[in-house]
Amino acid sequence: MGFPVDVPMPSTMEDLVAGINFLIAKDASPEIMVQYFQNYKNDDWKKYAMWDPYRYTRNLIEEVDGKYSLILLCWPESNASAIHDHPNSDCIMKCLSGTVKETRFAWPEKKKTKMTETGYTVGTEGDVIHINDDLGLHRVENPSSSEGAVTLHFYFPCIHECLVFDEETGKARRVKMTYTSIRGVKQTPQQKIQRATECK
């Protein structure tokens, strides 16, 4: 399984975005996208990295509405996401720095029942992980108590909201996506609220 011959190899983040646009136009499969992300090995992602000592941050690098979002997540020590879905979207996650643990869960079938863990993957720098709703739900976390972690997430099509699940009961609630920064510019609380409203 190979790339189209004229796709640019991603030596920089700008190249990666150009290649994504090319492959999206070609309706590339998730398997091709996973291979493509494996080729990005630069550290120029650091210009988009913004940290919060208490929670992970979501930093939008590029988005074409209806097609894809490319987001950098910065995980402080021992920080984790909620268990969540990826509605009608494929998610490709590349570990750029540190260690990340992805724990997968089956969709809850009964109310008020503890969710069933189906497996986990520990990724280190360079590893690429793919998930969609057919493969299950997942939680992403930084298992280290002493080092931060950084992951690059590619959602296609893009996601403006998702379901998050209570592990003990399986109860779900819908949440809207917000960003700490957009294309390197930190967002104010007012801008976050405005964007969430626009994405309804």
Short mmCIF file of C-alpha atoms in Angstrom, two decimals:
data_model
loop_
_atom_site.label_atom_id
_atom_site.label_comp_id
_atom_site.label_asym_id
_atom_site.label_seq_id
_atom_site.Cartn_x
_atom_site.Cartn_y
_atom_site.Cartn_z
CA MET A 1 0.00 0.00 0.00
CA GLY A 2 1.71 3.21 -1.14
CA PHE A 3 1.12 6.92 -1.53
CA PRO A 4 0.12 8.70 -4.72
CA VAL A 5 3.43 9.57 -6.42
CA ASP A 6 2.86 13.31 -6.31
CA VAL A 7 1.99 13.65 -2.61
CA PRO A 8 4.56 15.88 -0.79
CA MET A 9 6.47 14.13 1.98
CA PRO A 10 5.92 15.91 5.32
CA SER A 11 9.33 17.27 6.33
CA THR A 12 7.62 20.27 8.01
CA MET A 13 4.21 20.99 9.50
CA GLU A 14 3.38 23.06 6.42
CA ASP A 15 4.25 20.07 4.24
CA LEU A 16 2.08 17.86 6.43
CA VAL A 17 -0.92 20.16 5.98
CA ALA A 18 -0.31 20.33 2.21
CA GLY A 19 -0.12 16.55 2.06
CA ILE A 20 -3.30 16.19 4.11
CA ASN A 21 -5.14 18.49 1.71
CA PHE A 22 -3.84 16.44 -1.22
CA LEU A 23 -4.81 13.10 0.30
CA ILE A 24 -8.23 14.31 1.45
CA ALA A 25 -8.93 15.42 -2.14
CA LYS A 26 -7.94 11.91 -3.26
CA ASP A 27 -10.29 10.36 -0.65
CA ALA A 28 -7.37 8.49 0.92
CA SER A 29 -8.11 5.64 3.33
CA PRO A 30 -7.32 5.77 7.08
CA GLU A 31 -4.52 3.24 6.45
CA ILE A 32 -2.85 5.62 3.98
CA MET A 33 -3.25 8.50 6.45
CA VAL A 34 -1.59 6.45 9.22
CA GLN A 35 1.37 5.75 6.92
CA TYR A 36 1.57 9.41 5.96
CA PHE A 37 1.64 10.62 9.56
CA GLN A 38 4.47 8.19 10.31
CA ASN A 39 6.63 10.26 7.94
CA TYR A 40 6.31 13.52 9.90
CA LYS A 41 9.40 13.69 12.14
CA ASN A 42 10.03 17.41 12.59
CA ASP A 43 9.78 19.30 15.89
CA ASP A 44 8.31 22.47 14.37
CA TRP A 45 5.05 21.53 16.13
CA LYS A 46 6.54 23.27 19.18
CA LYS A 47 5.42 26.68 17.87
CA TYR A 48 1.82 25.56 18.40
CA ALA A 49 2.33 24.06 21.87
CA MET A 50 0.60 25.85 24.73
CA TRP A 51 0.53 24.30 28.20
CA ASP A 52 -1.71 24.41 31.23
CA PRO A 53 -0.29 22.84 34.43
CA TYR A 54 -3.70 21.47 35.45
CA ARG A 55 -5.31 20.10 32.27
CA TYR A 56 -4.47 19.11 28.74
CA THR A 57 -4.74 21.78 26.05
CA ARG A 58 -6.18 21.51 22.53
CA ASN A 59 -4.36 23.67 19.99
CA LEU A 60 -5.88 23.87 16.52
CA ILE A 61 -3.25 23.91 13.77
CA GLU A 62 -5.52 23.67 10.72
CA GLU A 63 -9.14 22.98 9.93
CA VAL A 64 -11.21 22.70 6.77
CA ASP A 65 -14.80 22.60 7.98
CA GLY A 66 -16.55 19.43 6.95
CA LYS A 67 -13.27 17.78 5.92
CA TYR A 68 -10.70 17.62 8.74
CA SER A 69 -9.12 19.12 11.85
CA LEU A 70 -5.44 18.91 12.83
CA ILE A 71 -4.94 19.52 16.55
CA LEU A 72 -1.92 19.48 18.88
CA LEU A 73 -2.65 18.26 22.43
CA CYS A 74 -0.26 19.01 25.30
CA TRP A 75 -0.65 16.69 28.29
CA PRO A 76 0.76 17.68 31.69
CA GLU A 77 1.89 14.94 34.04
CA SER A 78 -0.74 12.30 34.91
CA ASN A 79 -3.46 14.07 32.92
CA ALA A 80 -6.18 12.24 30.98
CA SER A 81 -9.16 12.80 28.74
CA ALA A 82 -12.63 11.48 29.48
CA ILE A 83 -13.73 8.32 27.69
CA HIS A 84 -15.16 9.61 24.43
CA ASP A 85 -16.41 8.78 20.95
CA HIS A 86 -15.51 10.11 17.48
CA PRO A 87 -18.88 10.69 15.79
CA ASN A 88 -18.75 9.79 12.09
CA SER A 89 -15.01 10.48 12.05
CA ASP A 90 -11.68 8.67 11.97
CA CYS A 91 -9.06 9.78 14.49
CA ILE A 92 -5.35 9.36 13.84
CA MET A 93 -3.10 10.19 16.80
CA LYS A 94 0.68 10.50 16.61
CA CYS A 95 2.82 10.69 19.75
CA LEU A 96 5.31 13.53 19.29
CA SER A 97 6.89 13.65 22.74
CA GLY A 98 6.80 11.63 25.93
CA THR A 99 4.53 8.63 26.44
CA VAL A 100 0.79 8.32 25.89
CA LYS A 101 -1.58 5.54 26.92
CA GLU A 102 -4.72 4.83 24.93
CA THR A 103 -7.31 2.67 26.71
CA ARG A 104 -10.20 1.32 24.65
CA PHE A 105 -13.70 0.52 25.85
CA ALA A 106 -16.72 -1.24 24.39
CA TRP A 107 -19.83 0.82 23.79
CA PRO A 108 -22.08 0.49 26.88
CA GLU A 109 -24.97 -1.90 26.31
CA LYS A 110 -26.69 -1.62 29.67
CA LYS A 111 -27.55 1.42 31.77
CA LYS A 112 -25.78 2.05 35.07
CA THR A 113 -23.12 -0.61 34.39
CA LYS A 114 -19.35 -0.19 34.60
CA MET A 115 -17.84 0.14 31.14
CA THR A 116 -15.83 -2.77 29.74
CA GLU A 117 -12.16 -2.16 28.92
CA THR A 118 -11.16 -4.01 25.74
CA GLY A 119 -7.42 -3.25 25.70
CA TYR A 120 -4.80 -0.56 25.75
CA THR A 121 -1.81 0.69 23.78
CA VAL A 122 1.20 2.58 25.11
CA GLY A 123 2.69 4.88 22.50
CA THR A 124 6.05 6.62 22.54
CA GLU A 125 7.56 9.21 20.23
CA GLY A 126 6.79 8.37 16.59
CA ASP A 127 3.97 5.89 17.23
CA VAL A 128 0.69 6.40 15.33
CA ILE A 129 -2.69 5.08 16.56
CA HIS A 130 -5.98 4.94 14.64
CA ILE A 131 -9.50 4.71 16.07
CA ASN A 132 -13.10 5.23 15.00
CA ASP A 133 -16.45 4.36 16.52
CA ASP A 134 -16.49 0.93 14.90
CA LEU A 135 -13.29 0.12 16.82
CA GLY A 136 -14.67 1.39 20.13
CA LEU A 137 -14.42 4.29 22.55
CA HIS A 138 -11.20 5.44 24.15
CA ARG A 139 -9.47 7.45 26.84
CA VAL A 140 -6.09 9.07 26.21
CA GLU A 141 -3.72 9.86 29.06
CA ASN A 142 -0.18 10.78 29.98
CA PRO A 143 0.84 7.98 32.36
CA SER A 144 4.03 9.75 33.49
CA SER A 145 4.08 11.55 36.84
CA SER A 146 7.26 13.46 35.93
CA GLU A 147 7.14 14.36 32.21
CA GLY A 148 4.68 16.04 29.86
CA ALA A 149 3.51 14.46 26.60
CA VAL A 150 2.44 15.85 23.24
CA THR A 151 0.18 14.22 20.65
CA LEU A 152 -0.96 15.28 17.19
CA HIS A 153 -4.58 14.43 16.37
CA PHE A 154 -6.10 14.31 12.91
CA TYR A 155 -9.89 14.01 12.67
CA PHE A 156 -11.51 13.46 9.31
CA PRO A 157 -14.17 14.71 8.94
CA CYS A 158 -13.68 17.27 11.70
CA ILE A 159 -15.58 16.98 14.99
CA HIS A 160 -17.28 19.91 16.71
CA GLU A 161 -18.81 17.88 19.54
CA CYS A 162 -18.62 14.39 21.01
CA LEU A 163 -20.03 12.16 23.73
CA VAL A 164 -18.08 11.64 26.96
CA PHE A 165 -18.83 8.65 29.17
CA ASP A 166 -18.77 7.96 32.89
CA GLU A 167 -16.65 4.83 33.33
CA GLU A 168 -18.62 3.61 36.37
CA THR A 169 -22.13 3.98 34.91
CA GLY A 170 -21.71 4.26 31.13
CA LYS A 171 -23.81 7.44 31.18
CA ALA A 172 -23.02 9.76 28.28
CA ARG A 173 -23.26 13.51 27.89
CA ARG A 174 -22.58 15.67 24.87
CA VAL A 175 -19.79 18.26 24.97
CA LYS A 176 -18.63 20.85 22.44
CA MET A 177 -15.03 21.19 21.30
CA THR A 178 -13.06 24.24 22.40
CA TYR A 179 -9.45 25.22 21.72
CA THR A 180 -6.75 26.75 23.89
CA SER A 181 -5.23 28.26 20.76
CA ILE A 182 -6.04 28.51 17.05
CA ARG A 183 -3.16 28.59 14.55
CA GLY A 184 -0.77 29.66 17.30
CA VAL A 185 -2.99 32.39 18.80
CA LYS A 186 -4.22 31.83 22.35
CA GLN A 187 -8.00 32.09 22.70
CA THR A 188 -9.75 34.20 25.33
CA PRO A 189 -12.65 32.68 27.29
CA GLN A 190 -15.02 34.85 25.23
CA GLN A 191 -13.59 33.53 21.96
CA LYS A 192 -13.99 29.94 23.19
CA ILE A 193 -17.68 30.58 24.00
CA GLN A 194 -18.25 32.27 20.64
CA ARG A 195 -16.69 29.38 18.72
CA ALA A 196 -18.71 26.79 20.64
CA THR A 197 -21.87 28.75 19.77
CA GLU A 198 -20.89 28.95 16.07
CA CYS A 199 -20.36 25.18 15.96
CA LYS A 200 -23.87 24.31 17.22
#
